[in-house]
Amino acid sequence: MEIWNLYADHVDDPFLRGHLHHLLLDAGHGRRPDHVRGAATGYLDTAQLLLTAEDGHRWPRAAQCLKRAGELSLKFKQPELRERVTKDALTIAEHLLADANADAEGRPLLAALETLQTLKCDVADLAEQAVSLFTHDMDVRLGLLDALRKNVPPSRHAEIDTAVVHTLLDAADTADAGHRRLPF
């Protein structure tokens, strides 16, 4: 553990630095505040690098890093880290919504919205836009509808529940399981 502790502060890769601090935090080794800050900062720095990268898998990885940093910032009451996570998660969500097309991957957007919800942010407008754009992946659409339902008044719950049922029925229609909706 002592070697990991020394190595964690001097490693250049931000993800590895964050992960090492997270492991040390989970193991209960060393000063907890230092490991919380080191882990969250490492994940946030990784997300920033991924946002500027041209890697095709940057969005899911950046969203996952933000989710980890957000959980740490809430669990250990780190408001300045929470602000950074919120800003970066909003950046990801807005970018993915702006660039959405028929073949776009919705899972990173869903992870960003879930991170924002965990941080107690209102994501109703973003979720509303996303539900209308990401219709081809049933799991993503159901997750987006769930995110929307958590942020709207109870008067809209029936409408969202109906959309959930329609999503499930549409998925059953397209599945090659031999189960089809009866035409009545």
mmCIF file with all atom_site columns, C-alpha atoms in Angstrom, residues 6-184:
data_model
loop_
_atom_site.group_PDB
_atom_site.id
_atom_site.type_symbol
_atom_site.label_atom_id
_atom_site.label_alt_id
_atom_site.label_comp_id
_atom_site.label_asym_id
_atom_site.label_entity_id
_atom_site.label_seq_id
_atom_site.pdbx_PDB_ins_code
_atom_site.Cartn_x
_atom_site.Cartn_y
_atom_site.Cartn_z
_atom_site.occupancy
_atom_site.B_iso_or_equiv
_atom_site.pdbx_formal_charge
_atom_site.auth_seq_id
_atom_site.auth_comp_id
_atom_site.auth_asym_id
_atom_site.auth_atom_id
_atom_site.pdbx_PDB_model_num
ATOM 1   C CA . LEU A 1 6   ? 3.927   7.068   -3.264  1.00 0.00 ? 6   LEU A CA 1
ATOM 2   C CA . TYR A 1 7   ? 3.247   6.133   -6.872  1.00 0.00 ? 7   TYR A CA 1
ATOM 3   C CA . ALA A 1 8   ? -0.277  7.616   -6.935  1.00 0.00 ? 8   ALA A CA 1
ATOM 4   C CA . ASP A 1 9   ? 0.964   11.182  -6.510  1.00 0.00 ? 9   ASP A CA 1
ATOM 5   C CA . HIS A 1 10  ? 3.674   10.936  -9.159  1.00 0.00 ? 10  HIS A CA 1
ATOM 6   C CA . VAL A 1 11  ? 2.036   9.070   -12.021 1.00 0.00 ? 11  VAL A CA 1
ATOM 7   C CA . ASP A 1 12  ? 1.443   11.168  -15.147 1.00 0.00 ? 12  ASP A CA 1
ATOM 8   C CA . ASP A 1 13  ? -1.696  9.436   -16.425 1.00 0.00 ? 13  ASP A CA 1
ATOM 9   C CA . PRO A 1 14  ? -4.686  11.122  -14.751 1.00 0.00 ? 14  PRO A CA 1
ATOM 10  C CA . PHE A 1 15  ? -6.937  8.054   -14.952 1.00 0.00 ? 15  PHE A CA 1
ATOM 11  C CA . LEU A 1 16  ? -4.327  5.828   -13.345 1.00 0.00 ? 16  LEU A CA 1
ATOM 12  C CA . ARG A 1 17  ? -3.671  8.479   -10.688 1.00 0.00 ? 17  ARG A CA 1
ATOM 13  C CA . GLY A 1 18  ? -7.396  8.739   -9.950  1.00 0.00 ? 18  GLY A CA 1
ATOM 14  C CA . HIS A 1 19  ? -7.848  4.982   -9.881  1.00 0.00 ? 19  HIS A CA 1
ATOM 15  C CA . LEU A 1 20  ? -4.900  4.462   -7.537  1.00 0.00 ? 20  LEU A CA 1
ATOM 16  C CA . HIS A 1 21  ? -6.223  7.089   -5.155  1.00 0.00 ? 21  HIS A CA 1
ATOM 17  C CA . HIS A 1 22  ? -9.664  5.473   -5.352  1.00 0.00 ? 22  HIS A CA 1
ATOM 18  C CA . LEU A 1 23  ? -8.181  2.059   -4.500  1.00 0.00 ? 23  LEU A CA 1
ATOM 19  C CA . LEU A 1 24  ? -6.247  3.544   -1.586  1.00 0.00 ? 24  LEU A CA 1
ATOM 20  C CA . LEU A 1 25  ? -9.415  5.269   -0.395  1.00 0.00 ? 25  LEU A CA 1
ATOM 21  C CA . ASP A 1 26  ? -11.377 2.015   -0.564  1.00 0.00 ? 26  ASP A CA 1
ATOM 22  C CA . ALA A 1 27  ? -8.574  0.219   1.284   1.00 0.00 ? 27  ALA A CA 1
ATOM 23  C CA . GLY A 1 28  ? -8.621  2.860   4.041   1.00 0.00 ? 28  GLY A CA 1
ATOM 24  C CA . HIS A 1 29  ? -4.923  3.585   3.641   1.00 0.00 ? 29  HIS A CA 1
ATOM 25  C CA . GLY A 1 30  ? -3.543  7.061   4.303   1.00 0.00 ? 30  GLY A CA 1
ATOM 26  C CA . ARG A 1 31  ? -5.385  10.341  4.584   1.00 0.00 ? 31  ARG A CA 1
ATOM 27  C CA . ARG A 1 32  ? -8.946  10.023  3.328   1.00 0.00 ? 32  ARG A CA 1
ATOM 28  C CA . PRO A 1 33  ? -9.338  13.672  2.150   1.00 0.00 ? 33  PRO A CA 1
ATOM 29  C CA . ASP A 1 34  ? -6.161  13.432  0.056   1.00 0.00 ? 34  ASP A CA 1
ATOM 30  C CA . HIS A 1 35  ? -7.361  10.258  -1.644  1.00 0.00 ? 35  HIS A CA 1
ATOM 31  C CA . VAL A 1 36  ? -10.849 11.637  -2.259  1.00 0.00 ? 36  VAL A CA 1
ATOM 32  C CA . ARG A 1 37  ? -9.430  14.755  -3.883  1.00 0.00 ? 37  ARG A CA 1
ATOM 33  C CA . GLY A 1 38  ? -6.789  12.762  -5.793  1.00 0.00 ? 38  GLY A CA 1
ATOM 34  C CA . ALA A 1 39  ? -9.315  10.257  -7.140  1.00 0.00 ? 39  ALA A CA 1
ATOM 35  C CA . ALA A 1 40  ? -11.943 12.821  -8.138  1.00 0.00 ? 40  ALA A CA 1
ATOM 36  C CA . THR A 1 41  ? -9.367  15.166  -9.674  1.00 0.00 ? 41  THR A CA 1
ATOM 37  C CA . GLY A 1 42  ? -7.803  12.299  -11.618 1.00 0.00 ? 42  GLY A CA 1
ATOM 38  C CA . TYR A 1 43  ? -11.197 11.297  -13.024 1.00 0.00 ? 43  TYR A CA 1
ATOM 39  C CA . LEU A 1 44  ? -12.075 14.919  -13.856 1.00 0.00 ? 44  LEU A CA 1
ATOM 40  C CA . ASP A 1 45  ? -8.726  15.471  -15.599 1.00 0.00 ? 45  ASP A CA 1
ATOM 41  C CA . THR A 1 46  ? -9.258  12.272  -17.579 1.00 0.00 ? 46  THR A CA 1
ATOM 42  C CA . ALA A 1 47  ? -12.704 13.452  -18.650 1.00 0.00 ? 47  ALA A CA 1
ATOM 43  C CA . GLN A 1 48  ? -11.224 16.767  -19.818 1.00 0.00 ? 48  GLN A CA 1
ATOM 44  C CA . LEU A 1 49  ? -8.577  14.956  -21.873 1.00 0.00 ? 49  LEU A CA 1
ATOM 45  C CA . LEU A 1 50  ? -11.210 12.683  -23.389 1.00 0.00 ? 50  LEU A CA 1
ATOM 46  C CA . LEU A 1 51  ? -13.425 15.619  -24.322 1.00 0.00 ? 51  LEU A CA 1
ATOM 47  C CA . THR A 1 52  ? -10.624 17.071  -26.446 1.00 0.00 ? 52  THR A CA 1
ATOM 48  C CA . ALA A 1 53  ? -9.542  13.724  -27.928 1.00 0.00 ? 53  ALA A CA 1
ATOM 49  C CA . GLU A 1 54  ? -10.630 12.420  -31.309 1.00 0.00 ? 54  GLU A CA 1
ATOM 50  C CA . ASP A 1 55  ? -11.120 8.878   -30.007 1.00 0.00 ? 55  ASP A CA 1
ATOM 51  C CA . GLY A 1 56  ? -14.390 7.274   -31.055 1.00 0.00 ? 56  GLY A CA 1
ATOM 52  C CA . HIS A 1 57  ? -14.965 5.929   -27.547 1.00 0.00 ? 57  HIS A CA 1
ATOM 53  C CA . ARG A 1 58  ? -14.281 9.186   -25.753 1.00 0.00 ? 58  ARG A CA 1
ATOM 54  C CA . TRP A 1 59  ? -17.877 9.997   -24.783 1.00 0.00 ? 59  TRP A CA 1
ATOM 55  C CA . PRO A 1 60  ? -18.685 6.807   -22.858 1.00 0.00 ? 60  PRO A CA 1
ATOM 56  C CA . ARG A 1 61  ? -15.321 6.880   -21.082 1.00 0.00 ? 61  ARG A CA 1
ATOM 57  C CA . ALA A 1 62  ? -15.627 10.580  -20.203 1.00 0.00 ? 62  ALA A CA 1
ATOM 58  C CA . ALA A 1 63  ? -19.170 10.066  -18.894 1.00 0.00 ? 63  ALA A CA 1
ATOM 59  C CA . GLN A 1 64  ? -18.020 7.141   -16.755 1.00 0.00 ? 64  GLN A CA 1
ATOM 60  C CA . CYS A 1 65  ? -15.156 9.200   -15.280 1.00 0.00 ? 65  CYS A CA 1
ATOM 61  C CA . LEU A 1 66  ? -17.573 12.016  -14.457 1.00 0.00 ? 66  LEU A CA 1
ATOM 62  C CA . LYS A 1 67  ? -19.942 9.564   -12.808 1.00 0.00 ? 67  LYS A CA 1
ATOM 63  C CA . ARG A 1 68  ? -17.160 8.297   -10.533 1.00 0.00 ? 68  ARG A CA 1
ATOM 64  C CA . ALA A 1 69  ? -16.015 11.816  -9.683  1.00 0.00 ? 69  ALA A CA 1
ATOM 65  C CA . GLY A 1 70  ? -19.603 12.879  -9.006  1.00 0.00 ? 70  GLY A CA 1
ATOM 66  C CA . GLU A 1 71  ? -20.197 9.988   -6.635  1.00 0.00 ? 71  GLU A CA 1
ATOM 67  C CA . LEU A 1 72  ? -17.020 10.852  -4.717  1.00 0.00 ? 72  LEU A CA 1
ATOM 68  C CA . SER A 1 73  ? -17.870 14.554  -4.559  1.00 0.00 ? 73  SER A CA 1
ATOM 69  C CA . LEU A 1 74  ? -21.286 13.779  -3.063  1.00 0.00 ? 74  LEU A CA 1
ATOM 70  C CA . LYS A 1 75  ? -20.244 11.012  -0.714  1.00 0.00 ? 75  LYS A CA 1
ATOM 71  C CA . PHE A 1 76  ? -17.400 13.047  0.758   1.00 0.00 ? 76  PHE A CA 1
ATOM 72  C CA . LYS A 1 77  ? -19.062 16.483  0.510   1.00 0.00 ? 77  LYS A CA 1
ATOM 73  C CA . GLN A 1 78  ? -16.679 18.213  -1.900  1.00 0.00 ? 78  GLN A CA 1
ATOM 74  C CA . PRO A 1 79  ? -18.632 21.182  -3.347  1.00 0.00 ? 79  PRO A CA 1
ATOM 75  C CA . GLU A 1 80  ? -15.843 22.504  -5.588  1.00 0.00 ? 80  GLU A CA 1
ATOM 76  C CA . LEU A 1 81  ? -15.401 19.079  -7.185  1.00 0.00 ? 81  LEU A CA 1
ATOM 77  C CA . ARG A 1 82  ? -19.175 18.800  -7.529  1.00 0.00 ? 82  ARG A CA 1
ATOM 78  C CA . GLU A 1 83  ? -19.246 22.069  -9.489  1.00 0.00 ? 83  GLU A CA 1
ATOM 79  C CA . ARG A 1 84  ? -16.570 20.790  -11.888 1.00 0.00 ? 84  ARG A CA 1
ATOM 80  C CA . VAL A 1 85  ? -18.434 17.512  -12.399 1.00 0.00 ? 85  VAL A CA 1
ATOM 81  C CA . THR A 1 86  ? -21.704 19.358  -13.023 1.00 0.00 ? 86  THR A CA 1
ATOM 82  C CA . LYS A 1 87  ? -20.117 21.695  -15.577 1.00 0.00 ? 87  LYS A CA 1
ATOM 83  C CA . ASP A 1 88  ? -18.392 18.858  -17.446 1.00 0.00 ? 88  ASP A CA 1
ATOM 84  C CA . ALA A 1 89  ? -21.482 16.605  -17.405 1.00 0.00 ? 89  ALA A CA 1
ATOM 85  C CA . LEU A 1 90  ? -23.571 19.459  -18.815 1.00 0.00 ? 90  LEU A CA 1
ATOM 86  C CA . THR A 1 91  ? -20.949 19.989  -21.521 1.00 0.00 ? 91  THR A CA 1
ATOM 87  C CA . ILE A 1 92  ? -21.114 16.320  -22.520 1.00 0.00 ? 92  ILE A CA 1
ATOM 88  C CA . ALA A 1 93  ? -24.921 16.232  -22.476 1.00 0.00 ? 93  ALA A CA 1
ATOM 89  C CA . GLU A 1 94  ? -25.302 19.415  -24.521 1.00 0.00 ? 94  GLU A CA 1
ATOM 90  C CA . HIS A 1 95  ? -22.680 18.310  -27.058 1.00 0.00 ? 95  HIS A CA 1
ATOM 91  C CA . LEU A 1 96  ? -24.255 14.871  -27.506 1.00 0.00 ? 96  LEU A CA 1
ATOM 92  C CA . LEU A 1 97  ? -27.697 16.414  -27.938 1.00 0.00 ? 97  LEU A CA 1
ATOM 93  C CA . ALA A 1 98  ? -26.384 18.930  -30.461 1.00 0.00 ? 98  ALA A CA 1
ATOM 94  C CA . ASP A 1 99  ? -24.639 16.238  -32.534 1.00 0.00 ? 99  ASP A CA 1
ATOM 95  C CA . ALA A 1 100 ? -27.332 13.558  -32.227 1.00 0.00 ? 100 ALA A CA 1
ATOM 96  C CA . ASN A 1 101 ? -28.326 11.724  -35.381 1.00 0.00 ? 101 ASN A CA 1
ATOM 97  C CA . ALA A 1 102 ? -30.142 8.497   -36.170 1.00 0.00 ? 102 ALA A CA 1
ATOM 98  C CA . ASP A 1 103 ? -27.057 6.361   -35.471 1.00 0.00 ? 103 ASP A CA 1
ATOM 99  C CA . ALA A 1 104 ? -25.836 8.239   -32.398 1.00 0.00 ? 104 ALA A CA 1
ATOM 100 C CA . GLU A 1 105 ? -24.971 6.341   -29.251 1.00 0.00 ? 105 GLU A CA 1
ATOM 101 C CA . GLY A 1 106 ? -27.220 7.396   -26.385 1.00 0.00 ? 106 GLY A CA 1
ATOM 102 C CA . ARG A 1 107 ? -25.521 5.594   -23.504 1.00 0.00 ? 107 ARG A CA 1
ATOM 103 C CA . PRO A 1 108 ? -22.966 8.347   -22.779 1.00 0.00 ? 108 PRO A CA 1
ATOM 104 C CA . LEU A 1 109 ? -25.789 10.887  -22.711 1.00 0.00 ? 109 LEU A CA 1
ATOM 105 C CA . LEU A 1 110 ? -27.759 8.682   -20.334 1.00 0.00 ? 110 LEU A CA 1
ATOM 106 C CA . ALA A 1 111 ? -24.686 8.368   -18.060 1.00 0.00 ? 111 ALA A CA 1
ATOM 107 C CA . ALA A 1 112 ? -24.214 12.151  -18.110 1.00 0.00 ? 112 ALA A CA 1
ATOM 108 C CA . LEU A 1 113 ? -27.885 12.714  -17.220 1.00 0.00 ? 113 LEU A CA 1
ATOM 109 C CA . GLU A 1 114 ? -27.720 10.151  -14.429 1.00 0.00 ? 114 GLU A CA 1
ATOM 110 C CA . THR A 1 115 ? -24.610 11.895  -13.067 1.00 0.00 ? 115 THR A CA 1
ATOM 111 C CA . LEU A 1 116 ? -26.422 15.229  -13.147 1.00 0.00 ? 116 LEU A CA 1
ATOM 112 C CA . GLN A 1 117 ? -29.432 13.701  -11.388 1.00 0.00 ? 117 GLN A CA 1
ATOM 113 C CA . THR A 1 118 ? -27.154 12.231  -8.731  1.00 0.00 ? 118 THR A CA 1
ATOM 114 C CA . LEU A 1 119 ? -25.811 15.751  -8.192  1.00 0.00 ? 119 LEU A CA 1
ATOM 115 C CA . LYS A 1 120 ? -29.422 16.956  -7.717  1.00 0.00 ? 120 LYS A CA 1
ATOM 116 C CA . CYS A 1 121 ? -29.581 18.895  -10.992 1.00 0.00 ? 121 CYS A CA 1
ATOM 117 C CA . ASP A 1 122 ? -32.833 19.281  -12.918 1.00 0.00 ? 122 ASP A CA 1
ATOM 118 C CA . VAL A 1 123 ? -32.400 17.437  -16.208 1.00 0.00 ? 123 VAL A CA 1
ATOM 119 C CA . ALA A 1 124 ? -36.002 17.570  -17.419 1.00 0.00 ? 124 ALA A CA 1
ATOM 120 C CA . ASP A 1 125 ? -35.268 19.749  -20.477 1.00 0.00 ? 125 ASP A CA 1
ATOM 121 C CA . LEU A 1 126 ? -32.232 17.700  -21.516 1.00 0.00 ? 126 LEU A CA 1
ATOM 122 C CA . ALA A 1 127 ? -34.081 14.408  -20.972 1.00 0.00 ? 127 ALA A CA 1
ATOM 123 C CA . GLU A 1 128 ? -37.087 15.690  -22.941 1.00 0.00 ? 128 GLU A CA 1
ATOM 124 C CA . GLN A 1 129 ? -34.849 16.498  -25.920 1.00 0.00 ? 129 GLN A CA 1
ATOM 125 C CA . ALA A 1 130 ? -33.019 13.196  -25.627 1.00 0.00 ? 130 ALA A CA 1
ATOM 126 C CA . VAL A 1 131 ? -36.211 11.106  -25.539 1.00 0.00 ? 131 VAL A CA 1
ATOM 127 C CA . SER A 1 132 ? -37.264 12.556  -28.878 1.00 0.00 ? 132 SER A CA 1
ATOM 128 C CA . LEU A 1 133 ? -33.831 12.007  -30.461 1.00 0.00 ? 133 LEU A CA 1
ATOM 129 C CA . PHE A 1 134 ? -32.749 8.586   -29.205 1.00 0.00 ? 134 PHE A CA 1
ATOM 130 C CA . THR A 1 135 ? -35.500 6.228   -30.270 1.00 0.00 ? 135 THR A CA 1
ATOM 131 C CA . HIS A 1 136 ? -33.627 3.256   -31.729 1.00 0.00 ? 136 HIS A CA 1
ATOM 132 C CA . ASP A 1 137 ? -32.108 1.764   -28.530 1.00 0.00 ? 137 ASP A CA 1
ATOM 133 C CA . MET A 1 138 ? -34.817 0.530   -26.170 1.00 0.00 ? 138 MET A CA 1
ATOM 134 C CA . ASP A 1 139 ? -32.589 0.443   -23.064 1.00 0.00 ? 139 ASP A CA 1
ATOM 135 C CA . VAL A 1 140 ? -31.375 3.997   -23.624 1.00 0.00 ? 140 VAL A CA 1
ATOM 136 C CA . ARG A 1 141 ? -34.887 5.242   -24.319 1.00 0.00 ? 141 ARG A CA 1
ATOM 137 C CA . LEU A 1 142 ? -36.216 3.591   -21.155 1.00 0.00 ? 142 LEU A CA 1
ATOM 138 C CA . GLY A 1 143 ? -33.375 5.120   -19.143 1.00 0.00 ? 143 GLY A CA 1
ATOM 139 C CA . LEU A 1 144 ? -34.088 8.547   -20.610 1.00 0.00 ? 144 LEU A CA 1
ATOM 140 C CA . LEU A 1 145 ? -37.799 8.203   -19.865 1.00 0.00 ? 145 LEU A CA 1
ATOM 141 C CA . ASP A 1 146 ? -36.936 7.232   -16.283 1.00 0.00 ? 146 ASP A CA 1
ATOM 142 C CA . ALA A 1 147 ? -34.664 10.283  -15.978 1.00 0.00 ? 147 ALA A CA 1
ATOM 143 C CA . LEU A 1 148 ? -37.444 12.467  -17.343 1.00 0.00 ? 148 LEU A CA 1
ATOM 144 C CA . ARG A 1 149 ? -40.039 10.992  -14.977 1.00 0.00 ? 149 ARG A CA 1
ATOM 145 C CA . LYS A 1 150 ? -37.867 11.828  -11.963 1.00 0.00 ? 150 LYS A CA 1
ATOM 146 C CA . ASN A 1 151 ? -37.765 15.508  -12.928 1.00 0.00 ? 151 ASN A CA 1
ATOM 147 C CA . VAL A 1 152 ? -41.303 16.313  -14.021 1.00 0.00 ? 152 VAL A CA 1
ATOM 148 C CA . PRO A 1 153 ? -44.421 17.018  -11.974 1.00 0.00 ? 153 PRO A CA 1
ATOM 149 C CA . PRO A 1 154 ? -46.673 14.050  -11.130 1.00 0.00 ? 154 PRO A CA 1
ATOM 150 C CA . SER A 1 155 ? -49.249 15.312  -13.633 1.00 0.00 ? 155 SER A CA 1
ATOM 151 C CA . ARG A 1 156 ? -46.932 14.126  -16.451 1.00 0.00 ? 156 ARG A CA 1
ATOM 152 C CA . HIS A 1 157 ? -46.187 10.680  -15.004 1.00 0.00 ? 157 HIS A CA 1
ATOM 153 C CA . ALA A 1 158 ? -49.068 8.989   -16.846 1.00 0.00 ? 158 ALA A CA 1
ATOM 154 C CA . GLU A 1 159 ? -47.841 10.392  -20.167 1.00 0.00 ? 159 GLU A CA 1
ATOM 155 C CA . ILE A 1 160 ? -44.321 9.106   -19.513 1.00 0.00 ? 160 ILE A CA 1
ATOM 156 C CA . ASP A 1 161 ? -45.601 5.723   -18.328 1.00 0.00 ? 161 ASP A CA 1
ATOM 157 C CA . THR A 1 162 ? -47.527 5.448   -21.592 1.00 0.00 ? 162 THR A CA 1
ATOM 158 C CA . ALA A 1 163 ? -44.336 6.211   -23.527 1.00 0.00 ? 163 ALA A CA 1
ATOM 159 C CA . VAL A 1 164 ? -42.560 3.454   -21.560 1.00 0.00 ? 164 VAL A CA 1
ATOM 160 C CA . VAL A 1 165 ? -45.279 0.952   -22.493 1.00 0.00 ? 165 VAL A CA 1
ATOM 161 C CA . HIS A 1 166 ? -45.111 1.998   -26.163 1.00 0.00 ? 166 HIS A CA 1
ATOM 162 C CA . THR A 1 167 ? -41.327 1.629   -26.128 1.00 0.00 ? 167 THR A CA 1
ATOM 163 C CA . LEU A 1 168 ? -41.616 -1.891  -24.725 1.00 0.00 ? 168 LEU A CA 1
ATOM 164 C CA . LEU A 1 169 ? -44.319 -2.822  -27.241 1.00 0.00 ? 169 LEU A CA 1
ATOM 165 C CA . ASP A 1 170 ? -42.260 -1.446  -30.126 1.00 0.00 ? 170 ASP A CA 1
ATOM 166 C CA . ALA A 1 171 ? -39.286 -3.459  -28.931 1.00 0.00 ? 171 ALA A CA 1
ATOM 167 C CA . ALA A 1 172 ? -41.461 -6.578  -28.774 1.00 0.00 ? 172 ALA A CA 1
ATOM 168 C CA . ASP A 1 173 ? -42.666 -5.908  -32.330 1.00 0.00 ? 173 ASP A CA 1
ATOM 169 C CA . THR A 1 174 ? -39.137 -5.730  -33.677 1.00 0.00 ? 174 THR A CA 1
ATOM 170 C CA . ALA A 1 175 ? -37.776 -8.648  -31.648 1.00 0.00 ? 175 ALA A CA 1
ATOM 171 C CA . ASP A 1 176 ? -37.499 -11.942 -33.448 1.00 0.00 ? 176 ASP A CA 1
ATOM 172 C CA . ALA A 1 177 ? -38.945 -13.885 -30.546 1.00 0.00 ? 177 ALA A CA 1
ATOM 173 C CA . GLY A 1 178 ? -42.215 -14.936 -32.146 1.00 0.00 ? 178 GLY A CA 1
ATOM 174 C CA . HIS A 1 179 ? -44.242 -12.686 -29.858 1.00 0.00 ? 179 HIS A CA 1
ATOM 175 C CA . ARG A 1 180 ? -46.167 -10.042 -31.751 1.00 0.00 ? 180 ARG A CA 1
ATOM 176 C CA . ARG A 1 181 ? -48.693 -7.436  -30.784 1.00 0.00 ? 181 ARG A CA 1
ATOM 177 C CA . LEU A 1 182 ? -52.198 -8.355  -31.848 1.00 0.00 ? 182 LEU A CA 1
ATOM 178 C CA . PRO A 1 183 ? -53.631 -5.911  -34.411 1.00 0.00 ? 183 PRO A CA 1
ATOM 179 C CA . PHE A 1 184 ? -56.688 -4.669  -32.553 1.00 0.00 ? 184 PHE A CA 1
#
